[in-house]
Short mmCIF file of N, CA and C in Angstrom, two decimals:
data_model
loop_
_atom_site.label_atom_id
_atom_site.label_comp_id
_atom_site.label_asym_id
_atom_site.label_seq_id
_atom_site.Cartn_x
_atom_site.Cartn_y
_atom_site.Cartn_z
N GLU S 23 34.93 167.04 96.07
CA GLU S 23 34.87 166.88 97.47
C GLU S 23 36.09 166.93 98.39
N PHE S 24 36.98 166.02 97.78
CA PHE S 24 38.36 166.30 98.58
C PHE S 24 38.67 167.39 99.03
N TYR S 25 38.75 168.33 97.87
CA TYR S 25 39.47 169.74 98.03
C TYR S 25 38.70 170.49 99.30
N ARG S 26 37.23 169.79 98.99
CA ARG S 26 36.19 171.06 99.48
C ARG S 26 36.54 170.88 100.93
N ARG S 27 36.81 169.28 101.88
CA ARG S 27 37.04 169.10 102.60
C ARG S 27 38.63 169.23 103.25
N LEU S 28 39.67 169.33 102.30
CA LEU S 28 40.54 170.00 102.93
C LEU S 28 40.78 171.61 103.13
N ALA S 29 40.02 172.17 102.24
CA ALA S 29 39.86 173.24 103.05
C ALA S 29 39.68 173.72 104.07
N ALA S 30 38.66 172.77 104.53
CA ALA S 30 37.69 173.19 106.24
C ALA S 30 38.14 172.57 107.03
N THR S 31 39.39 172.15 106.87
CA THR S 31 40.13 171.34 107.89
C THR S 31 41.31 171.61 108.19
N ASP S 32 41.84 171.54 109.88
CA ASP S 32 43.29 171.89 109.78
C ASP S 32 44.28 170.88 109.77
N SER S 33 43.77 169.94 109.57
CA SER S 33 44.82 168.68 109.93
C SER S 33 44.92 167.98 108.14
N LEU S 34 46.08 168.11 107.89
CA LEU S 34 46.15 167.29 106.53
C LEU S 34 46.39 166.07 106.16
N PRO S 35 46.12 165.54 105.26
CA PRO S 35 46.39 164.09 104.95
C PRO S 35 47.53 163.49 104.73
N VAL S 36 47.85 162.39 104.89
CA VAL S 36 49.24 161.79 104.56
C VAL S 36 48.74 160.81 103.66
N THR S 37 49.99 160.27 102.89
CA THR S 37 50.09 159.22 102.25
C THR S 37 51.07 158.12 102.86
N SER S 38 50.12 156.95 101.83
CA SER S 38 51.43 155.97 102.14
C SER S 38 51.42 154.70 100.47
N GLN S 39 52.36 154.17 100.43
CA GLN S 39 52.01 153.51 99.43
C GLN S 39 51.89 151.80 100.04
N PRO S 40 51.18 151.19 99.00
CA PRO S 40 50.65 149.98 99.64
C PRO S 40 51.85 148.92 99.88
N SER S 41 51.53 148.28 100.72
CA SER S 41 52.60 147.12 101.06
C SER S 41 52.67 145.83 100.06
N PRO S 42 54.36 145.48 100.31
CA PRO S 42 54.44 144.41 98.96
C PRO S 42 53.63 143.56 99.03
N GLY S 43 52.56 143.26 100.32
CA GLY S 43 51.72 141.99 100.63
C GLY S 43 50.49 142.41 99.69
N ASP S 44 50.26 143.87 99.82
CA ASP S 44 48.91 144.10 99.27
C ASP S 44 49.20 144.00 97.60
N PHE S 45 50.18 143.87 97.25
CA PHE S 45 50.77 144.20 95.53
C PHE S 45 50.48 142.67 95.45
N ALA S 46 51.57 141.35 96.34
CA ALA S 46 51.64 140.41 96.10
C ALA S 46 50.36 139.70 95.86
N SER S 47 49.26 140.39 96.64
CA SER S 47 47.95 139.74 96.74
C SER S 47 47.09 139.57 95.63
N THR S 48 47.09 141.22 95.16
CA THR S 48 46.62 141.42 93.62
C THR S 48 47.33 141.06 92.51
N TYR S 49 48.53 141.11 92.64
CA TYR S 49 49.12 140.18 91.63
C TYR S 49 48.82 138.53 91.54
N ARG S 50 48.85 138.20 92.50
CA ARG S 50 48.14 136.32 92.82
C ARG S 50 46.90 136.33 92.34
N ARG S 51 46.09 137.40 92.31
CA ARG S 51 44.56 137.80 92.17
C ARG S 51 44.56 137.25 90.58
N LEU S 52 45.43 138.48 90.07
CA LEU S 52 45.46 138.66 88.54
C LEU S 52 46.05 137.18 87.83
N ALA S 53 46.94 136.81 88.49
CA ALA S 53 47.77 135.65 87.84
C ALA S 53 47.13 134.65 87.35
N ALA S 54 45.69 134.37 88.43
CA ALA S 54 45.11 133.14 88.23
C ALA S 54 44.40 133.66 86.95
N THR S 55 43.79 134.50 86.64
CA THR S 55 43.26 134.43 85.48
C THR S 55 44.10 134.60 83.98
N ASP S 56 45.58 135.50 84.00
CA ASP S 56 46.20 135.71 83.34
C ASP S 56 47.46 136.11 83.97
N PRO S 57 48.78 135.20 83.83
CA PRO S 57 49.65 135.32 84.47
C PRO S 57 50.57 136.57 83.93
N ASP S 58 50.33 137.13 82.74
CA ASP S 58 51.09 138.39 82.18
C ASP S 58 50.20 139.30 82.39
N ILE S 59 51.10 140.25 83.82
CA ILE S 59 50.80 141.12 84.13
C ILE S 59 51.38 142.67 84.02
N LEU S 60 50.85 143.79 83.55
CA LEU S 60 51.53 145.15 82.94
C LEU S 60 50.95 146.12 83.86
N SER S 61 52.19 146.37 85.28
CA SER S 61 52.10 146.98 86.70
C SER S 61 52.54 148.77 86.03
N ILE S 62 51.73 149.25 85.92
CA ILE S 62 52.14 150.95 85.74
C ILE S 62 52.16 151.67 86.62
N HIS S 63 53.44 152.54 87.27
CA HIS S 63 53.08 153.02 88.53
C HIS S 63 53.65 154.60 88.38
N MET S 64 53.41 155.52 89.37
CA MET S 64 54.34 156.87 89.31
C MET S 64 55.19 156.75 89.70
N THR S 65 56.00 157.63 89.54
CA THR S 65 57.37 157.67 89.58
C THR S 65 57.82 156.61 90.81
N SER S 66 59.55 156.63 90.70
CA SER S 66 59.71 155.90 92.22
C SER S 66 60.10 156.88 92.24
N GLY S 67 61.03 158.24 91.93
CA GLY S 67 61.76 159.30 92.29
C GLY S 67 61.23 160.01 93.28
N LEU S 68 59.38 159.72 93.60
CA LEU S 68 58.75 160.61 94.51
C LEU S 68 57.80 159.68 95.68
N SER S 69 57.83 158.72 95.19
CA SER S 69 57.21 157.59 95.88
C SER S 69 57.90 155.87 95.76
N GLY S 70 57.70 155.42 97.38
CA GLY S 70 58.00 154.23 97.23
C GLY S 70 56.95 153.16 96.47
N THR S 71 56.18 153.20 95.81
CA THR S 71 55.05 152.41 95.50
C THR S 71 55.94 151.62 94.42
N PHE S 72 56.58 152.12 93.48
CA PHE S 72 57.16 151.25 92.48
C PHE S 72 57.80 150.01 93.54
N ASN S 73 58.83 150.51 94.13
CA ASN S 73 59.53 149.75 94.67
C ASN S 73 59.00 148.40 95.60
N SER S 74 57.61 149.21 96.29
CA SER S 74 56.57 148.30 97.02
C SER S 74 56.35 147.06 96.16
N ALA S 75 55.76 147.60 94.64
CA ALA S 75 55.49 146.26 93.89
C ALA S 75 56.35 145.82 93.26
N GLN S 76 58.00 145.95 93.29
CA GLN S 76 58.72 145.00 93.13
C GLN S 76 58.78 144.07 94.00
N ALA S 77 59.10 144.27 95.30
CA ALA S 77 58.94 143.40 96.18
C ALA S 77 57.83 142.69 96.62
N GLY S 78 56.75 142.95 95.91
CA GLY S 78 55.37 142.36 95.71
C GLY S 78 55.19 141.33 94.65
N ALA S 79 56.13 141.74 93.44
CA ALA S 79 56.11 140.69 92.14
C ALA S 79 57.20 139.52 92.31
N SER S 80 57.66 139.91 93.18
CA SER S 80 59.08 138.89 93.79
C SER S 80 58.73 137.85 94.60
N LEU S 81 57.47 138.18 95.41
CA LEU S 81 56.66 137.19 95.76
C LEU S 81 55.75 136.38 95.23
N VAL S 82 55.61 136.28 94.15
CA VAL S 82 54.66 135.81 93.27
C VAL S 82 55.06 134.96 92.15
N PRO S 83 55.65 133.99 92.25
CA PRO S 83 56.77 133.22 90.68
C PRO S 83 55.91 132.97 89.95
N GLU S 84 54.38 132.62 90.14
CA GLU S 84 53.17 132.22 89.27
C GLU S 84 53.12 133.38 88.48
N ALA S 85 53.30 134.52 88.39
CA ALA S 85 52.76 136.02 87.65
C ALA S 85 54.27 135.94 87.37
N ASN S 86 54.03 136.75 86.17
CA ASN S 86 55.04 137.07 85.17
C ASN S 86 54.47 138.67 84.79
N VAL S 87 55.33 139.72 86.07
CA VAL S 87 54.93 140.94 86.35
C VAL S 87 55.93 141.79 85.67
N THR S 88 55.29 142.79 84.65
CA THR S 88 56.23 143.73 84.02
C THR S 88 55.88 144.89 84.54
N LEU S 89 56.88 145.63 85.49
CA LEU S 89 56.81 146.67 86.24
C LEU S 89 56.87 148.07 85.12
N VAL S 90 56.41 148.84 84.96
CA VAL S 90 56.78 150.17 84.55
C VAL S 90 56.92 151.37 85.44
N ASP S 91 57.64 152.38 85.19
CA ASP S 91 57.81 153.21 85.95
C ASP S 91 57.96 154.20 85.09
N THR S 92 56.53 155.36 85.22
CA THR S 92 56.38 156.44 84.39
C THR S 92 57.30 157.56 84.97
N LYS S 93 57.84 157.77 85.77
CA LYS S 93 58.59 158.70 85.93
C LYS S 93 58.25 159.97 85.85
N THR S 94 56.79 159.78 86.27
CA THR S 94 56.26 161.46 86.25
C THR S 94 54.41 161.04 87.13
N LEU S 95 54.04 161.94 87.15
CA LEU S 95 52.57 161.82 88.19
C LEU S 95 51.18 162.40 87.49
N SER S 96 50.25 161.96 88.15
CA SER S 96 48.93 162.65 87.83
C SER S 96 48.43 162.10 86.42
N VAL S 97 48.10 163.45 85.74
CA VAL S 97 47.61 163.23 84.13
C VAL S 97 48.61 162.43 83.22
N ALA S 98 49.82 163.01 83.12
CA ALA S 98 51.01 162.53 82.86
C ALA S 98 51.04 161.14 82.65
N ALA S 99 51.51 160.39 84.04
CA ALA S 99 51.15 159.18 84.36
C ALA S 99 49.80 158.31 83.52
N GLY S 100 48.23 159.01 83.77
CA GLY S 100 47.31 158.79 83.57
C GLY S 100 47.28 158.39 82.45
N TRP S 101 48.08 159.34 81.24
CA TRP S 101 47.97 159.00 79.82
C TRP S 101 48.67 157.75 79.59
N GLN S 102 49.86 157.57 80.28
CA GLN S 102 50.33 155.98 79.77
C GLN S 102 49.66 154.83 80.39
N VAL S 103 48.52 155.10 81.49
CA VAL S 103 47.61 153.95 81.60
C VAL S 103 46.33 153.75 80.67
N GLU S 104 46.11 155.00 80.31
CA GLU S 104 45.13 154.96 79.26
C GLU S 104 45.44 154.12 78.01
N ALA S 105 46.80 154.67 77.37
CA ALA S 105 47.16 154.07 76.17
C ALA S 105 47.62 152.59 76.08
N ALA S 106 48.24 152.48 77.62
CA ALA S 106 48.55 150.63 77.40
C ALA S 106 47.31 150.28 77.72
N ALA S 107 45.85 150.69 78.34
CA ALA S 107 44.71 149.81 78.43
C ALA S 107 44.06 150.05 76.93
N ARG S 108 44.43 150.95 76.27
CA ARG S 108 43.67 150.61 75.17
C ARG S 108 44.67 149.56 74.16
N ALA S 109 45.75 149.78 74.12
CA ALA S 109 47.00 148.90 73.48
C ALA S 109 46.62 147.35 73.75
N VAL S 110 46.42 147.01 75.05
CA VAL S 110 46.20 145.62 75.09
C VAL S 110 44.68 145.31 74.62
N LYS S 111 43.84 146.12 74.72
CA LYS S 111 42.49 145.62 74.18
C LYS S 111 42.69 145.37 72.49
N ALA S 112 43.39 146.26 72.26
CA ALA S 112 43.40 146.14 70.36
C ALA S 112 44.80 144.91 69.65
N GLY S 113 45.46 144.12 71.37
CA GLY S 113 45.79 143.13 70.63
C GLY S 113 47.47 143.26 70.84
N TRP S 114 47.81 144.16 71.02
CA TRP S 114 49.13 144.73 71.22
C TRP S 114 50.03 143.61 71.77
N SER S 115 51.56 143.35 71.38
CA SER S 115 52.60 142.52 71.94
C SER S 115 53.03 143.95 73.08
N LYS S 116 53.42 143.06 74.33
CA LYS S 116 54.11 143.64 75.56
C LYS S 116 54.92 144.38 75.07
N GLU S 117 55.73 143.98 74.36
CA GLU S 117 57.06 144.84 73.61
C GLU S 117 56.64 146.38 72.75
N GLN S 118 55.62 145.92 72.17
CA GLN S 118 54.62 147.39 71.43
C GLN S 118 54.35 148.42 72.32
N ILE S 119 53.65 147.67 73.67
CA ILE S 119 53.22 148.47 74.33
C ILE S 119 54.36 149.23 75.43
N LEU S 120 55.26 148.75 75.74
CA LEU S 120 56.23 149.14 76.36
C LEU S 120 57.13 150.40 75.67
N ALA S 121 57.14 149.96 74.16
CA ALA S 121 57.79 151.12 73.46
C ALA S 121 56.73 152.48 73.23
N LEU S 122 55.61 151.75 73.42
CA LEU S 122 54.44 153.21 72.74
C LEU S 122 54.66 154.21 74.65
N LEU S 123 54.76 153.35 75.67
CA LEU S 123 54.78 153.75 77.13
C LEU S 123 55.90 155.10 77.06
N ALA S 124 57.00 154.46 76.57
CA ALA S 124 58.59 155.10 76.32
C ALA S 124 58.66 156.28 75.89
N ARG S 125 57.88 156.17 74.67
CA ARG S 125 57.48 157.17 73.48
C ARG S 125 56.40 158.26 74.16
N ILE S 126 55.40 157.67 74.54
CA ILE S 126 54.52 159.23 75.60
C ILE S 126 55.30 159.87 76.44
N GLY S 127 56.15 158.74 77.71
CA GLY S 127 56.71 159.52 78.77
C GLY S 127 57.84 160.42 78.24
N GLU S 128 58.58 160.33 77.23
CA GLU S 128 59.39 160.89 76.73
C GLU S 128 58.77 162.00 75.94
N ALA S 129 57.55 161.91 75.78
CA ALA S 129 57.07 163.25 74.82
C ALA S 129 55.78 164.16 76.05
N SER S 130 56.22 163.84 77.05
CA SER S 130 55.07 164.20 78.37
C SER S 130 55.98 164.78 78.77
N ASN S 131 55.49 166.41 79.65
CA ASN S 131 55.89 167.17 80.79
C ASN S 131 55.22 167.46 81.54
N SER S 132 55.35 167.30 83.15
CA SER S 132 54.67 167.11 84.08
C SER S 132 55.02 169.01 85.02
N LEU S 133 53.99 169.70 84.70
CA LEU S 133 54.33 171.10 85.63
C LEU S 133 53.06 171.09 86.43
N TYR S 134 53.55 171.67 87.93
CA TYR S 134 52.61 171.75 88.45
C TYR S 134 52.77 173.36 89.43
N THR S 135 51.58 173.75 89.94
CA THR S 135 51.53 175.04 90.45
C THR S 135 50.58 174.90 91.90
N LEU S 136 51.12 175.43 92.92
CA LEU S 136 50.09 175.38 93.95
C LEU S 136 49.82 176.83 94.49
N GLU S 137 48.44 176.86 95.27
CA GLU S 137 48.00 178.01 95.47
C GLU S 137 48.29 178.42 96.73
N GLU S 138 48.84 177.66 97.76
CA GLU S 138 49.43 177.32 98.91
C GLU S 138 50.44 176.72 99.09
N LEU S 139 51.07 177.44 99.91
CA LEU S 139 52.77 176.62 100.29
C LEU S 139 52.72 175.51 101.50
N LYS S 140 51.43 176.08 102.34
CA LYS S 140 51.28 175.18 103.51
C LYS S 140 51.68 173.50 103.32
N TYR S 141 51.33 173.17 102.45
CA TYR S 141 51.37 171.75 101.66
C TYR S 141 52.85 171.51 101.54
N LEU S 142 53.51 171.92 100.95
CA LEU S 142 54.95 172.52 101.14
C LEU S 142 55.82 172.43 102.46
N ILE S 143 55.25 173.16 103.19
CA ILE S 143 55.59 173.09 104.34
C ILE S 143 55.38 172.10 105.25
N HIS S 144 54.27 171.69 105.34
CA HIS S 144 53.98 170.31 106.03
C HIS S 144 54.52 169.08 105.66
N GLY S 145 54.78 168.88 104.69
CA GLY S 145 56.06 167.72 104.06
C GLY S 145 57.22 168.20 104.07
N GLY S 146 57.49 169.29 104.57
CA GLY S 146 58.91 169.52 105.12
C GLY S 146 59.73 169.59 103.88
N ARG S 147 59.11 169.75 102.63
CA ARG S 147 59.78 170.57 101.73
C ARG S 147 60.57 171.88 101.41
N ILE S 148 59.80 172.73 102.12
CA ILE S 148 60.32 173.89 102.47
C ILE S 148 60.36 174.46 104.26
N SER S 149 60.98 175.37 104.54
CA SER S 149 61.19 175.36 105.77
C SER S 149 59.87 176.41 106.57
N HIS S 150 59.46 176.69 107.62
CA HIS S 150 58.21 177.85 107.78
C HIS S 150 58.77 179.16 107.60
N MET S 151 59.88 179.37 107.59
CA MET S 151 60.43 180.65 107.52
C MET S 151 60.07 180.79 105.48
N LYS S 152 60.79 180.38 105.11
CA LYS S 152 60.32 180.44 103.47
C LYS S 152 58.76 180.45 103.18
N GLY S 153 58.23 179.52 104.02
CA GLY S 153 56.72 179.56 103.59
C GLY S 153 56.16 180.56 103.81
N LEU S 154 56.27 180.98 105.07
CA LEU S 154 55.97 182.91 105.24
C LEU S 154 56.42 183.86 104.72
N ILE S 155 57.55 184.16 104.18
CA ILE S 155 57.91 185.24 103.21
C ILE S 155 57.38 184.43 101.68
N GLY S 156 57.31 183.84 101.40
CA GLY S 156 56.73 183.48 99.95
C GLY S 156 54.93 183.44 100.27
N SER S 157 54.66 183.46 101.14
CA SER S 157 53.10 183.41 101.51
C SER S 157 53.07 185.27 101.34
N ILE S 158 53.94 185.82 102.11
CA ILE S 158 53.53 187.29 101.98
C ILE S 158 53.91 187.77 100.57
N LEU S 159 54.83 187.18 100.13
CA LEU S 159 55.45 187.68 98.57
C LEU S 159 54.04 187.14 97.73
N ASN S 160 53.21 186.29 98.01
CA ASN S 160 52.36 185.55 97.17
C ASN S 160 52.78 184.66 96.01
N ILE S 161 53.95 184.02 96.40
CA ILE S 161 54.63 183.65 95.52
C ILE S 161 54.23 182.02 95.33
N LYS S 162 53.83 181.79 93.83
CA LYS S 162 52.89 180.26 93.62
C LYS S 162 54.09 179.30 92.75
N PRO S 163 54.59 178.53 93.53
CA PRO S 163 55.97 177.90 92.95
C PRO S 163 55.53 176.99 91.69
N MET S 164 56.34 176.99 90.76
CA MET S 164 56.08 175.95 89.69
C MET S 164 57.08 174.72 89.65
N ILE S 165 56.19 173.50 89.92
CA ILE S 165 57.26 172.26 90.18
C ILE S 165 56.92 171.26 89.43
N GLY S 166 58.18 170.82 88.59
CA GLY S 166 58.44 170.11 87.39
C GLY S 166 58.67 168.67 87.97
N VAL S 167 58.81 167.48 87.24
CA VAL S 167 58.81 166.36 87.62
C VAL S 167 59.82 165.98 86.45
N GLU S 168 61.27 165.85 86.70
CA GLU S 168 62.47 165.33 85.93
C GLU S 168 62.24 163.89 85.51
N LYS S 169 62.35 163.59 84.06
CA LYS S 169 62.20 162.78 83.30
C LYS S 169 63.48 161.43 83.50
N VAL S 170 64.22 161.61 84.06
CA VAL S 170 65.29 161.01 84.52
C VAL S 170 65.29 160.39 85.72
N ASN S 171 64.82 160.64 86.93
CA ASN S 171 64.84 159.77 87.96
C ASN S 171 63.00 160.14 88.81
N GLY S 172 62.58 160.87 87.85
CA GLY S 172 60.97 161.41 88.66
C GLY S 172 61.13 162.43 89.70
#
């Protein structure tokens, strides 16, 4: 549905991370049931979400929030979330779960390709001229996410 609508419009979507207040509200609600919270996020190298979550956690002293920067995106981040959920369900300790997430992160690589360059142009990642030349040459860039800082 999203990609169908995206192809049919000239206006491109924009994104914004949740505010620290949004995170604080969620952490406060969760802490009412269990103060130990594992909060797993997409790479801080490409988004302000992790920093926003960190600021939100500092507003909720009754919560013991452990933040995880996956240093990746999309499916590779999802693998860490899924593994953590299964480990929690199996009764693993926080330390065991964090070690597991570190191993998964180290073993995962993220590569992406784009069918069109217009999103890179719109986001300011490449100039209009580079986008035009790349489109004429039918270049499909491969984008990777570094493990050091996302």
